[in-house]
XYZ file of C-alpha atoms in Angstrom:
771
model
C 18.332 -42.911 19.576
C 20.660 -39.899 19.663
C 17.694 -37.557 19.898
C 16.196 -39.584 22.768
C 19.508 -39.515 24.627
C 19.780 -35.750 24.220
C 16.233 -35.303 25.470
C 16.827 -37.378 28.583
C 20.243 -35.900 29.271
C 18.849 -32.388 29.287
C 15.999 -32.902 31.760
C 17.928 -31.270 34.615
C 19.036 -28.232 32.633
C 17.937 -24.723 33.528
C 14.964 -23.468 31.453
C 15.960 -20.822 28.901
C 15.667 -17.113 29.304
C 13.757 -15.182 26.709
C 15.467 -14.498 23.416
C 16.918 -11.161 22.534
C 15.026 -8.932 20.132
C 13.969 -10.880 17.065
C 15.015 -8.444 14.359
C 12.217 -5.947 14.903
C 13.048 -3.656 11.953
C 11.004 -4.174 8.792
C 12.073 -3.745 5.163
C 10.672 -0.215 5.080
C 12.412 0.739 8.314
C 9.321 0.615 10.526
C 9.350 -1.135 13.882
C 6.952 -3.818 15.090
C 5.523 -2.621 18.413
C 3.051 -4.148 20.878
C -0.569 -3.166 20.496
C -2.821 -1.825 23.183
C -5.263 -4.047 24.954
C -2.761 -6.581 26.223
C -1.003 -7.320 22.955
C 2.554 -8.440 23.768
C 3.998 -8.434 20.262
C 4.499 -10.979 17.525
C 6.365 -13.456 19.719
C 3.578 -13.794 22.304
C 0.414 -13.617 20.188
C -0.871 -15.601 17.269
C -1.734 -12.511 15.171
C -0.789 -8.832 15.468
C -3.016 -6.566 13.385
C -0.524 -4.000 12.082
C -1.107 -0.969 14.259
C 0.299 2.188 12.698
C 0.498 0.779 9.175
C -1.089 2.663 6.281
C -2.056 -0.554 4.498
C -3.674 -3.870 5.380
C -0.990 -5.837 7.222
C -0.715 -8.467 9.908
C 2.123 -10.279 11.659
C 2.148 -13.899 12.758
C 4.713 -14.875 15.360
C 6.457 -17.950 16.683
C 3.386 -19.171 18.535
C 1.557 -19.504 15.231
C 4.346 -21.685 13.835
C 5.118 -23.673 16.987
C 1.587 -25.077 17.106
C 1.962 -26.596 13.611
C 3.258 -30.122 13.007
C 7.078 -29.856 12.968
C 8.344 -29.683 9.410
C 5.455 -27.487 8.294
C 6.029 -24.526 6.027
C 5.527 -21.114 7.667
C 2.966 -20.519 4.918
C 0.593 -22.706 6.939
C 0.781 -20.198 9.786
C 0.089 -17.339 7.359
C -2.951 -19.173 5.925
C -5.071 -18.153 8.942
C -5.013 -14.507 7.796
C -7.859 -12.901 5.830
C -7.521 -12.941 2.051
C -4.874 -15.680 2.102
C -5.635 -18.991 0.368
C -3.215 -21.913 0.721
C -3.579 -25.405 -0.712
C -1.094 -28.246 -0.511
C -1.022 -31.930 -1.418
C 0.973 -32.802 1.688
C 0.090 -32.110 5.340
C 3.061 -29.757 5.846
C 2.637 -27.322 2.965
C 6.288 -27.907 2.079
C 5.810 -30.000 -1.078
C 6.672 -27.240 -3.515
C 5.174 -28.649 -6.720
C 1.842 -29.279 -4.988
C 1.598 -26.110 -2.868
C -0.210 -22.990 -4.073
C -0.550 -19.651 -2.303
C -2.834 -16.857 -3.502
C -3.822 -13.532 -1.958
C -6.695 -11.387 -3.226
C -6.627 -13.168 -6.591
C -2.865 -12.799 -7.126
C -1.017 -16.084 -7.414
C 2.163 -17.124 -5.673
C 4.499 -15.804 -8.370
C 2.880 -12.336 -8.314
C 3.895 -11.479 -4.744
C 7.144 -10.561 -3.038
C 9.146 -12.586 -0.500
C 12.223 -11.867 1.602
C 14.155 -13.525 4.433
C 15.807 -10.963 6.705
C 15.514 -8.560 3.794
C 17.179 -10.901 1.291
C 14.998 -11.527 -1.798
C 13.648 -15.040 -2.307
C 12.371 -14.392 -5.840
C 8.819 -15.328 -6.820
C 8.902 -18.743 -5.046
C 7.569 -20.572 -8.105
C 8.448 -24.271 -8.345
C 10.961 -24.062 -11.197
C 12.367 -20.866 -9.750
C 14.838 -18.811 -11.742
C 15.630 -16.085 -9.212
C 15.368 -17.463 -5.683
C 14.034 -20.329 -3.619
C 11.000 -21.389 -1.643
C 10.827 -20.389 2.021
C 10.504 -24.082 2.912
C 14.107 -24.505 1.730
C 15.477 -21.125 2.772
C 15.250 -21.727 6.538
C 13.800 -24.144 9.078
C 10.398 -22.990 10.320
C 11.585 -23.458 13.904
C 14.106 -20.669 13.249
C 11.568 -18.074 12.084
C 10.637 -15.370 14.582
C 7.753 -13.838 12.665
C 6.196 -13.259 9.259
C 4.991 -9.786 8.254
C 2.216 -10.055 5.677
C 0.810 -7.337 3.454
C -2.267 -8.518 1.561
C -2.388 -5.489 -0.712
C 0.484 -3.469 -2.086
C 3.842 -4.437 -0.657
C 6.041 -1.984 1.171
C 8.261 0.319 -0.876
C 11.431 -1.074 0.626
C 10.935 -4.750 -0.133
C 13.546 -6.267 -2.467
C 11.131 -7.714 -5.004
C 10.136 -7.077 -8.608
C 7.268 -9.583 -8.589
C 4.964 -8.061 -5.953
C 1.953 -6.977 -7.963
C 0.036 -8.063 -4.909
C 1.250 -8.199 -1.353
C 4.415 -9.430 0.237
C 5.603 -11.842 2.911
C 8.652 -10.791 4.914
C 10.168 -13.636 6.940
C 12.354 -12.687 9.893
C 14.694 -15.236 11.476
C 15.223 -15.754 15.198
C 18.133 -13.949 16.762
C 20.604 -16.001 18.778
C 19.651 -16.066 22.451
C 21.633 -13.929 24.895
C 21.835 -16.931 27.245
C 23.462 -20.316 26.682
C 20.835 -22.873 25.752
C 19.212 -24.834 23.031
C 16.450 -27.126 21.892
C 16.057 -30.725 20.758
C 12.838 -32.102 19.260
C 11.792 -35.275 17.522
C 8.545 -36.038 15.717
C 7.104 -39.283 14.444
C 3.824 -39.755 12.631
C 1.763 -41.539 10.045
C 3.283 -42.767 6.788
C 6.617 -43.172 8.595
C 7.123 -39.451 9.019
C 10.187 -38.543 11.063
C 11.405 -35.043 11.903
C 14.440 -34.167 14.032
C 15.414 -30.646 15.033
C 18.282 -29.443 17.163
C 19.545 -25.956 18.005
C 22.191 -24.515 20.281
C 22.698 -20.874 21.263
C 26.057 -19.704 22.565
C 24.683 -16.953 24.746
C 26.560 -13.680 25.004
C 30.277 -14.444 24.665
C 33.023 -12.243 26.189
C 33.711 -10.918 22.678
C 30.179 -9.515 22.479
C 29.225 -12.282 20.068
C 25.924 -14.149 19.828
C 25.871 -17.392 17.846
C 23.273 -20.033 16.987
C 23.567 -23.241 14.980
C 20.725 -25.596 14.174
C 19.890 -28.556 11.978
C 16.869 -30.409 10.622
C 16.420 -33.923 9.296
C 12.955 -34.430 7.829
C 11.618 -37.476 5.996
C 7.914 -37.933 5.297
C 6.509 -40.890 3.418
C 3.967 -40.085 0.741
C 0.383 -40.720 1.753
C -0.173 -42.509 -1.547
C 2.187 -44.120 -4.007
C 5.883 -44.786 -3.586
C 8.663 -42.799 -1.971
C 9.077 -39.948 0.459
C 9.798 -36.259 0.678
C 12.934 -35.370 2.584
C 14.618 -32.178 3.650
C 17.910 -31.669 5.461
C 18.903 -28.210 6.659
C 21.682 -26.475 8.541
C 21.133 -22.871 9.696
C 23.756 -20.716 11.391
C 23.575 -17.101 12.534
C 26.015 -14.742 14.239
C 25.500 -11.281 15.708
C 28.562 -9.211 16.617
C 28.600 -5.820 18.287
C 31.323 -3.516 16.935
C 31.150 -0.337 18.977
C 27.792 1.210 18.199
C 27.436 -0.869 15.034
C 26.042 -4.396 14.667
C 27.340 -7.000 12.239
C 24.937 -9.847 11.482
C 25.749 -12.834 9.329
C 23.895 -16.010 8.507
C 24.356 -19.047 6.279
C 21.666 -21.606 5.450
C 22.067 -24.932 3.647
C 19.269 -27.121 2.314
C 19.102 -30.447 0.504
C 15.501 -30.987 -0.540
C 14.177 -34.122 -2.253
C 10.578 -34.780 -3.145
C 8.866 -37.681 -4.848
C 5.955 -36.118 -6.678
C 2.260 -36.849 -6.432
C 0.614 -37.503 -9.781
C -1.488 -34.740 -11.305
C -5.159 -35.576 -11.732
C -7.811 -34.454 -14.189
C -11.591 -34.533 -13.827
C -11.549 -37.592 -16.104
C -8.978 -39.592 -14.126
C -10.547 -38.455 -10.866
C -13.910 -39.854 -11.943
C -12.483 -43.015 -13.508
C -9.704 -43.933 -11.060
C -10.146 -41.701 -8.024
C -8.143 -39.675 -5.540
C -5.631 -42.480 -4.937
C -4.231 -42.409 -8.480
C -0.492 -41.876 -8.322
C 2.693 -42.757 -10.171
C 3.142 -46.459 -10.808
C 6.453 -47.119 -9.034
C 7.263 -49.939 -8.193
C 4.960 -51.396 -10.900
C 7.464 -51.081 -13.734
C 5.737 -53.654 -15.937
C 2.536 -51.595 -16.219
C 4.503 -48.434 -17.024
C 6.295 -50.261 -19.848
C 3.026 -51.738 -21.101
C 1.294 -48.331 -21.253
C 4.120 -46.984 -23.404
C 4.106 -50.049 -25.667
C 0.337 -49.878 -26.195
C 0.607 -46.173 -27.042
C 3.364 -46.890 -29.572
C 1.257 -49.662 -31.110
C -1.772 -47.375 -31.430
C 0.352 -44.739 -33.156
C 1.803 -47.328 -35.544
C -1.599 -48.795 -36.397
C -3.025 -45.331 -37.114
C -0.119 -44.742 -39.506
C -0.511 -48.133 -41.174
C 2.821 -49.431 -39.847
C 3.745 -52.750 -38.270
C 3.170 -52.852 -34.533
C 6.530 -52.377 -32.755
C 5.361 -54.371 -29.713
C 2.934 -56.992 -31.041
C 2.565 -58.856 -27.737
C 1.391 -55.698 -25.949
C -1.710 -55.235 -28.100
C -3.527 -51.953 -28.743
C -5.743 -51.706 -25.650
C -4.655 -50.045 -22.426
C -5.032 -52.162 -19.289
C -7.900 -51.072 -17.041
C -8.430 -48.584 -15.504
C -6.141 -46.609 -17.861
C -7.370 -45.254 -21.181
C -4.399 -43.105 -22.308
C -0.649 -43.216 -21.916
C -0.818 -39.901 -20.064
C -3.106 -41.102 -17.264
C 0.011 -41.644 -15.182
C 3.697 -42.487 -15.489
C 6.201 -44.649 -13.685
C 7.825 -42.085 -11.401
C 8.560 -38.389 -10.942
C 10.523 -36.323 -8.467
C 13.007 -33.562 -7.882
C 16.067 -32.506 -5.942
C 17.308 -29.059 -4.914
C 20.559 -28.123 -3.201
C 20.800 -24.540 -1.919
C 23.275 -22.315 -0.116
C 21.913 -18.944 0.959
C 23.810 -16.454 3.093
C 24.068 -12.781 3.944
C 26.107 -10.270 5.928
C 24.572 -7.029 7.216
C 26.284 -4.099 8.868
C 23.960 -1.649 10.629
C 25.317 1.504 12.239
C 24.158 4.898 13.499
C 25.991 7.570 11.503
C 24.579 10.421 13.572
C 21.941 10.973 16.227
C 19.421 11.460 13.437
C 20.796 9.100 10.785
C 21.031 5.280 10.640
C 22.316 3.182 7.775
C 22.746 -0.475 6.896
C 24.323 -2.441 4.079
C 23.733 -6.086 3.133
C 25.578 -8.422 0.807
C 24.006 -11.783 -0.033
C 24.782 -14.820 -2.161
C 22.607 -17.716 -3.312
C 23.703 -20.876 -5.071
C 21.214 -23.473 -6.262
C 21.506 -26.714 -8.175
C 18.292 -28.515 -8.984
C 16.683 -31.134 -11.154
C 13.148 -32.300 -11.782
C 12.713 -35.662 -13.479
C 9.897 -37.795 -14.856
C 9.701 -41.118 -16.652
C 8.316 -40.316 -20.092
C 6.980 -42.576 -22.860
C 7.385 -39.721 -25.363
C 11.100 -40.440 -25.924
C 12.477 -43.976 -26.082
C 15.881 -44.890 -24.677
C 18.284 -45.757 -27.519
C 19.191 -49.280 -28.506
C 22.454 -50.737 -27.265
C 24.695 -53.522 -28.547
C 22.734 -56.044 -26.480
C 19.230 -54.536 -26.254
C 16.622 -52.892 -28.456
C 15.306 -49.383 -27.865
C 13.418 -49.237 -24.569
C 9.972 -47.537 -24.509
C 10.759 -45.181 -21.615
C 13.345 -42.588 -20.658
C 13.807 -40.106 -17.821
C 13.314 -36.503 -18.894
C 14.855 -33.888 -16.624
C 14.718 -30.148 -16.384
C 17.933 -29.115 -14.677
C 18.304 -25.759 -12.982
C 21.146 -23.636 -11.740
C 21.128 -20.294 -9.925
C 24.145 -18.240 -8.937
C 23.135 -14.803 -7.733
C 24.841 -12.028 -5.815
C 23.200 -8.909 -4.529
C 23.493 -5.886 -2.316
C 21.075 -3.734 -0.353
C 21.723 -0.229 0.979
C 19.304 1.604 3.269
C 19.362 4.824 5.252
C 16.863 6.288 7.727
C 16.872 9.936 8.765
C 14.689 11.323 11.557
C 14.124 15.037 11.033
C 11.554 16.458 13.398
C 8.180 14.919 12.619
C 9.508 13.364 9.421
C 11.152 9.966 9.015
C 12.888 9.788 5.642
C 14.007 6.473 4.201
C 15.814 5.629 1.028
C 17.291 2.447 -0.335
C 18.910 0.790 -3.297
C 18.974 -2.872 -4.398
C 21.196 -4.448 -7.039
C 21.322 -8.109 -8.053
C 23.225 -10.079 -10.698
C 21.732 -13.502 -11.348
C 23.318 -16.078 -13.633
C 20.960 -19.018 -14.069
C 20.611 -21.994 -16.381
C 17.854 -24.292 -17.556
C 18.665 -27.501 -19.417
C 16.458 -30.289 -20.767
C 18.070 -33.753 -20.829
C 17.078 -37.389 -21.265
C 18.576 -40.393 -19.505
C 18.434 -44.025 -20.547
C 16.061 -46.487 -18.899
C 16.195 -50.275 -19.176
C 14.667 -53.324 -17.620
C 17.441 -53.339 -15.035
C 18.282 -49.623 -15.207
C 15.811 -47.362 -13.431
C 17.369 -43.974 -12.637
C 16.463 -42.322 -9.340
C 14.473 -39.153 -10.079
C 15.492 -37.580 -6.757
C 19.194 -37.598 -7.580
C 21.477 -35.675 -9.912
C 21.809 -37.869 -13.008
C 24.789 -38.054 -15.365
C 25.504 -38.919 -18.985
C 22.293 -38.045 -20.845
C 21.802 -39.643 -24.245
C 19.936 -36.587 -25.532
C 19.591 -32.884 -24.788
C 16.745 -30.765 -26.121
C 18.322 -27.480 -25.073
C 21.058 -25.988 -22.900
C 20.485 -22.348 -21.939
C 22.198 -19.662 -19.897
C 19.895 -17.044 -18.382
C 20.805 -13.697 -16.859
C 18.861 -11.185 -14.815
C 20.231 -7.812 -13.753
C 18.066 -5.925 -11.260
C 18.353 -2.304 -10.139
C 15.725 -0.857 -7.819
C 15.516 2.161 -5.526
C 12.951 3.647 -3.160
C 12.367 6.931 -1.320
C 9.760 7.395 1.393
C 8.670 9.853 4.056
C 6.535 9.213 7.123
C 5.143 12.493 8.461
C 3.598 12.401 11.905
C 1.463 15.533 11.954
C 0.206 14.949 15.494
C -0.649 12.094 17.854
C -3.634 11.172 15.685
C -2.658 11.656 12.042
C 0.271 10.167 10.141
C 0.866 10.411 6.390
C 3.304 8.100 4.625
C 4.271 8.278 0.985
C 7.022 7.770 -1.500
C 7.949 6.013 -4.694
C 10.192 3.341 -6.080
C 11.651 2.606 -9.478
C 13.177 -0.432 -11.128
C 14.815 -1.714 -14.266
C 15.192 -5.448 -14.783
C 17.092 -6.784 -17.778
C 16.630 -10.415 -18.831
C 18.881 -12.285 -21.236
C 19.132 -15.749 -22.757
C 21.903 -17.545 -24.615
C 21.070 -20.956 -26.034
C 24.241 -22.977 -26.356
C 22.489 -25.997 -27.845
C 19.109 -27.252 -28.945
C 15.597 -26.187 -29.825
C 14.062 -23.715 -29.342
C 17.275 -21.829 -30.120
C 16.795 -18.355 -28.640
C 19.259 -15.550 -28.024
C 18.450 -12.021 -26.952
C 17.529 -9.606 -24.202
C 14.397 -7.901 -22.963
C 13.919 -5.368 -20.181
C 11.126 -4.051 -17.983
C 11.426 -0.602 -16.436
C 9.298 1.807 -14.469
C 11.237 4.459 -12.582
C 8.212 5.926 -10.799
C 5.849 3.654 -8.862
C 4.170 5.853 -6.236
C 2.562 4.950 -2.919
C 0.734 7.169 -0.443
C -1.293 6.398 2.636
C -2.437 7.664 5.996
C -3.521 6.511 9.419
C -5.802 8.362 11.808
C -6.106 7.323 15.433
C -9.252 8.133 17.424
C -8.794 6.848 20.934
C -8.157 3.121 20.653
C -9.476 2.949 17.098
C -7.365 3.423 13.985
C -8.391 4.129 10.397
C -6.095 3.694 7.406
C -6.111 4.160 3.645
C -3.517 3.750 0.904
C -2.877 3.912 -2.823
C -0.041 2.061 -4.585
C 1.280 1.174 -8.029
C 3.530 -1.796 -8.764
C 5.218 -3.498 -11.713
C 6.161 -7.150 -12.140
C 9.321 -7.591 -14.197
C 9.695 -10.214 -16.904
C 11.270 -13.473 -15.799
C 14.311 -15.248 -17.223
C 12.482 -18.513 -17.678
C 10.501 -20.483 -20.219
C 7.465 -19.357 -18.234
C 8.333 -15.875 -19.486
C 9.146 -14.270 -22.842
C 11.794 -16.899 -23.679
C 9.227 -19.707 -23.893
C 8.865 -19.509 -27.666
C 10.934 -19.595 -30.854
C 13.512 -16.984 -31.926
C 11.028 -15.569 -34.428
C 8.321 -15.486 -31.780
C 10.632 -13.738 -29.335
C 11.613 -11.123 -31.909
C 7.930 -10.499 -32.617
C 7.060 -9.771 -28.972
C 10.295 -8.179 -27.736
C 9.364 -4.662 -28.796
C 5.681 -4.791 -27.883
C 5.398 -6.970 -24.763
C 4.540 -4.986 -21.639
C 5.280 -5.950 -18.039
C 2.333 -6.632 -15.762
C 1.285 -3.741 -13.499
C -1.184 -3.194 -10.682
C -2.980 -0.306 -9.000
C -4.226 -0.915 -5.455
C -6.647 1.145 -3.368
C -7.524 -0.012 0.139
C -8.970 1.361 3.355
C -9.845 -0.043 6.718
C -10.551 0.189 10.425
C -8.413 -1.426 13.103
C -10.637 -1.728 16.114
C -9.666 -2.199 19.741
C -12.644 -2.910 21.973
C -10.695 -4.252 24.919
C -10.921 -8.024 24.740
C -11.927 -7.841 21.076
C -9.414 -6.514 18.549
C -9.229 -6.831 14.792
C -9.527 -5.196 11.412
C -12.047 -4.534 8.648
C -10.644 -3.666 5.225
C -11.946 -3.077 1.702
C -9.923 -2.920 -1.499
C -10.089 -2.262 -5.221
C -7.300 -3.580 -7.468
C -6.737 -3.173 -11.201
C -4.243 -5.652 -12.661
C -3.156 -4.582 -16.167
C -1.153 -6.100 -19.023
C -1.808 -9.632 -17.840
C 0.597 -12.093 -19.448
C -0.708 -15.439 -20.623
C 1.396 -18.376 -21.735
C -0.641 -20.724 -23.936
C 0.277 -24.421 -23.942
C -0.819 -27.238 -26.225
C -0.658 -30.974 -25.802
C 0.100 -32.975 -22.670
C 2.302 -31.140 -20.182
C 4.907 -33.928 -20.257
C 5.617 -33.195 -23.928
C 7.230 -29.920 -22.874
C 5.664 -27.847 -25.655
C 6.770 -24.184 -25.697
C 4.438 -21.387 -24.737
C 3.451 -18.219 -26.587
C 3.419 -15.174 -24.324
C 1.098 -12.239 -24.878
C -0.618 -9.388 -23.054
C -4.270 -10.332 -22.750
C -5.941 -7.457 -20.940
C -6.690 -6.744 -17.305
C -8.273 -8.124 -14.147
C -10.466 -6.268 -11.669
C -10.414 -7.418 -8.069
C -12.592 -6.056 -5.271
C -13.276 -7.396 -1.846
C -13.630 -7.126 1.899
C -11.629 -8.696 4.716
C -12.609 -9.033 8.377
C -10.432 -10.508 11.119
C -10.649 -10.439 14.897
C -9.151 -11.898 18.046
C -11.293 -12.243 21.173
C -9.385 -12.772 24.409
C -11.851 -14.774 26.542
C -9.341 -15.061 29.375
C -5.579 -14.976 29.721
C -5.082 -18.565 28.461
C -8.047 -18.702 26.049
C -8.495 -16.758 22.805
C -10.649 -17.037 19.704
C -9.518 -15.954 16.246
C -11.768 -15.660 13.204
C -11.645 -14.120 9.749
C -13.810 -13.853 6.668
C -12.849 -12.689 3.172
C -14.898 -12.035 0.083
C -13.077 -11.560 -3.206
C -14.537 -10.767 -6.611
C -11.743 -11.142 -9.185
C -12.762 -11.325 -12.849
C -11.105 -11.058 -16.240
C -11.963 -7.806 -18.024
C -11.263 -9.098 -21.529
C -11.685 -12.073 -23.802
C -8.520 -13.688 -25.141
C -7.573 -15.233 -28.461
C -5.988 -18.652 -28.898
C -4.741 -18.752 -32.457
C -7.812 -17.568 -34.336
C -10.349 -18.829 -31.790
C -12.000 -16.480 -29.303
C -11.739 -17.619 -25.677
C -14.672 -16.181 -23.722
C -13.089 -15.095 -20.443
C -14.579 -11.626 -19.978
C -16.486 -11.476 -16.694
C -15.264 -14.931 -15.620
C -13.781 -15.399 -12.163
C -10.004 -15.836 -12.261
C -8.608 -19.340 -11.974
C -7.829 -20.762 -8.539
C -9.461 -17.811 -6.764
C -12.105 -18.669 -4.157
C -14.784 -16.044 -3.652
C -15.186 -16.893 0.032
C -12.673 -17.791 2.723
C -13.807 -18.311 6.304
C -11.501 -19.339 9.141
C -11.886 -19.801 12.879
C -9.746 -21.199 15.656
C -9.655 -21.708 19.403
C -6.323 -21.330 21.182
C -5.572 -22.289 24.771
C -2.264 -21.959 26.638
C -2.008 -21.764 30.433
C 1.734 -22.343 30.467
C 1.386 -26.085 30.949
C -1.534 -27.321 28.856
C -1.862 -25.849 25.377
C -3.887 -26.596 22.284
C -5.444 -25.353 19.084
C -8.554 -26.277 17.116
C -8.710 -24.579 13.720
C -11.126 -24.824 10.820
C -11.134 -23.215 7.407
C -13.602 -23.063 4.519
C -12.504 -22.499 0.914
C -15.235 -21.988 -1.679
C -15.414 -23.269 -5.254
C -12.549 -22.442 -7.636
C -12.258 -22.295 -11.407
C -9.862 -24.738 -13.056
C -10.140 -23.308 -16.589
C -9.953 -19.716 -17.813
C -13.505 -19.915 -19.150
C -14.824 -21.357 -15.892
C -16.377 -24.425 -17.497
C -14.494 -26.681 -15.070
C -14.539 -26.035 -11.332
C -13.638 -27.859 -8.141
C -16.019 -27.740 -5.191
C -15.375 -25.941 -1.946
C -14.219 -27.760 1.162
C -13.774 -27.379 4.918
C -10.727 -28.643 6.795
C -10.191 -28.942 10.536
C -6.791 -29.292 12.211
C -6.077 -29.860 15.884
C -3.144 -29.725 18.271
C -2.789 -30.612 21.949
C 0.297 -30.381 24.113
C 1.684 -30.315 27.635
C 4.773 -28.705 29.218
C 6.025 -30.426 32.336
C 6.308 -28.174 35.418
C 9.672 -26.649 36.304
C 9.681 -28.432 39.677
C 9.185 -31.909 38.173
C 11.822 -34.453 37.159
C 10.864 -33.784 33.528
C 11.167 -30.008 33.752
C 11.588 -28.430 30.339
C 10.129 -31.398 28.487
C 7.175 -30.822 26.180
C 4.875 -33.220 24.337
C 2.664 -32.251 21.418
C 0.109 -34.102 19.303
C -1.047 -32.765 15.920
C -3.840 -33.935 13.653
C -4.126 -32.553 10.115
C -7.447 -32.864 8.249
C -9.016 -34.233 11.415
C -12.288 -35.259 9.729
C -10.453 -37.040 6.877
C -12.015 -34.886 4.156
C -11.373 -35.757 0.498
C -10.808 -32.651 -1.590
C -8.817 -31.122 -4.418
C -5.973 -29.001 -3.083
C -3.560 -27.299 -5.503
C -4.680 -26.339 -9.007
C -2.467 -25.583 -11.998
C 0.279 -28.094 -11.196
C 0.253 -28.943 -14.912
C -0.585 -25.341 -15.972
C -4.037 -23.856 -16.509
C -6.091 -24.400 -19.666
C -8.748 -22.475 -21.576
C -11.610 -24.948 -21.621
C -12.624 -28.440 -20.576
C -11.783 -29.665 -24.081
C -8.112 -28.695 -23.702
C -7.773 -29.668 -20.044
C -5.009 -32.092 -19.050
C -3.815 -33.392 -15.691
C -3.500 -30.312 -13.468
C -5.185 -31.101 -10.126
C -3.605 -32.303 -6.886
C -5.517 -34.308 -4.294
C -5.310 -33.081 -0.707
C -3.757 -35.092 2.086
C -6.017 -37.342 4.177
C -6.010 -37.266 7.973
C -2.541 -37.579 9.456
C -1.445 -37.596 13.082
C 1.986 -36.699 14.488
C 3.527 -36.817 17.956
C 6.428 -34.640 19.126
C 8.800 -34.653 22.103
C 10.597 -31.357 22.616
C 13.190 -30.309 25.162
C 14.428 -26.759 25.664
C 17.456 -26.243 27.864
């Protein structure tokens, strides 16, 4: 009701003026500029094709994100680009456990991510060094996303970018007083509220914006919802010739999980299989039957004689599904940046940032029973949690010197990260069912309590040499040392020690050549991915295992060659690029048993991957309001070596890498005449391997999304009001979305639940008022 009142109250307000510059400087010091042929920059066009860049890059702007259903991750806007594959179990792409991003065969944790230059870590679900962009900031507050499909820029604050990088840039506060209120309602009781106010330019030279989001989306199957509350604030203050920028973002993110599927459960039960909540009786029965089967096999008396030894149909194992699963994350992320010209030829900036995270992921498990009490016997379920903490501080220093035809840049990044990962169990009873999307207290058992540290030091030096109006050469190098430590204060595996990855010389060189309105580019780059302070990394083993690998384990590295042509044929503009990537020292963590058992991994270098491909993307401006965008990507990523699991050979040589489609094809129609606007977008993703040997695959699929909206004229009683209708998966296609949610496996014989079903058709309506 409050949102409706605000919408109606603002109908007579003056429409807003355009925002001030949206943070146009990139991490490597370059500036985003409009392209020829009518391109107006990232804020006015869906895609900008990276003119002047020596590598394959594109920028998506606010238009690309505004056309999405409110509450969507900005990754959905990026998914239209060539070489980018995105799958998600929910319609918004914001369900972190069920969302997977890959680019040119590199997975989500092998790329780099920043928000206004601040590192977001590797954006993996159980993150140890950052947070997902869906929590870091509201999508409505993002001005643009700069995407590099190949080697990331030298200046990006990341030690995970073997592949490309995504640099998210937030909106600047408007220089005029105004704001925005929007409310969305849709299928499965989805509700999304967004509000923002901009102070305009105050007499003190200050610009300020404050915004908030309340998002709650019911699951499309099973019980529960996924909610996200955010507050974002940003201030820009002029101090003489210098600019001080500060921002602080808060997020409380809760998600009830979707159950992982396997080919077996998919065939036997179907896409609609989910966690059992609120059917507690069946969850208890599955655990009791499993305990009885174990007892009978051991020749013991059945502990639950009335439950029998046969699972109720359609279930055949205790791991087909569980009662409930979910997670909660609370994050504070903030930064202060001072940018100042030190001389006519020299600019410098310094940033301090802080990130605090508290998180927990919980699941009802039959593997550990809740202990008996004075009035009740042991109960055949408990809630197992993995509880996370992150407390990191960092600083970034950058300087840019313009000396004739040379632009020299250098920078330094330091971060101290104190994290923790704990494994606890909480009691369950007939009348005691802990909420898995809350922070639980008083565990009856702890498997381990660990403190994790990561100290990062990285520098870069680069030079852009503009030889003439046609030819520009850019090159440089970066170096990094990342030290990882673990102290186990309790439990098993009990591991203590440190390991470090270092490479002080990672070169990059590239060039662009402009011939009229056409531009040709080529680049070469080397990158290293540091070890991670996580049980996904070298600490996921025993103390003896860690000691065995500490002196021999090598960090993953990549070598990227790419070249391309950015064409400008008037109404038709785009890019054609080819690439060759060698990914060396691949690290593989081998798991055994069902994922819920939490078995430790054994990390090892298992060879290399070769990735080659071609990417084509184009925008055709039919008329001022109508444009067509299309892209096609072919990727051939294969393992170069076989691996060994224990003493058994795993035949992976020549096999396509897991979760890597060979073909991606995308097309969309965009229309916007100032009043009526809309988008019709389709995307094809080809078959993907589920196992390392390729003996299990999921078929390709095509999805179509649509949006239609109307802005009321400025001379009407509803001036400034906007309505928008979105449909996701318009044709209601059934498909498998994310892979690897329960890790990847070698063969069909070892495969467990690790597939996520994609969302069915969903429709959302939005009312938006800008004032």
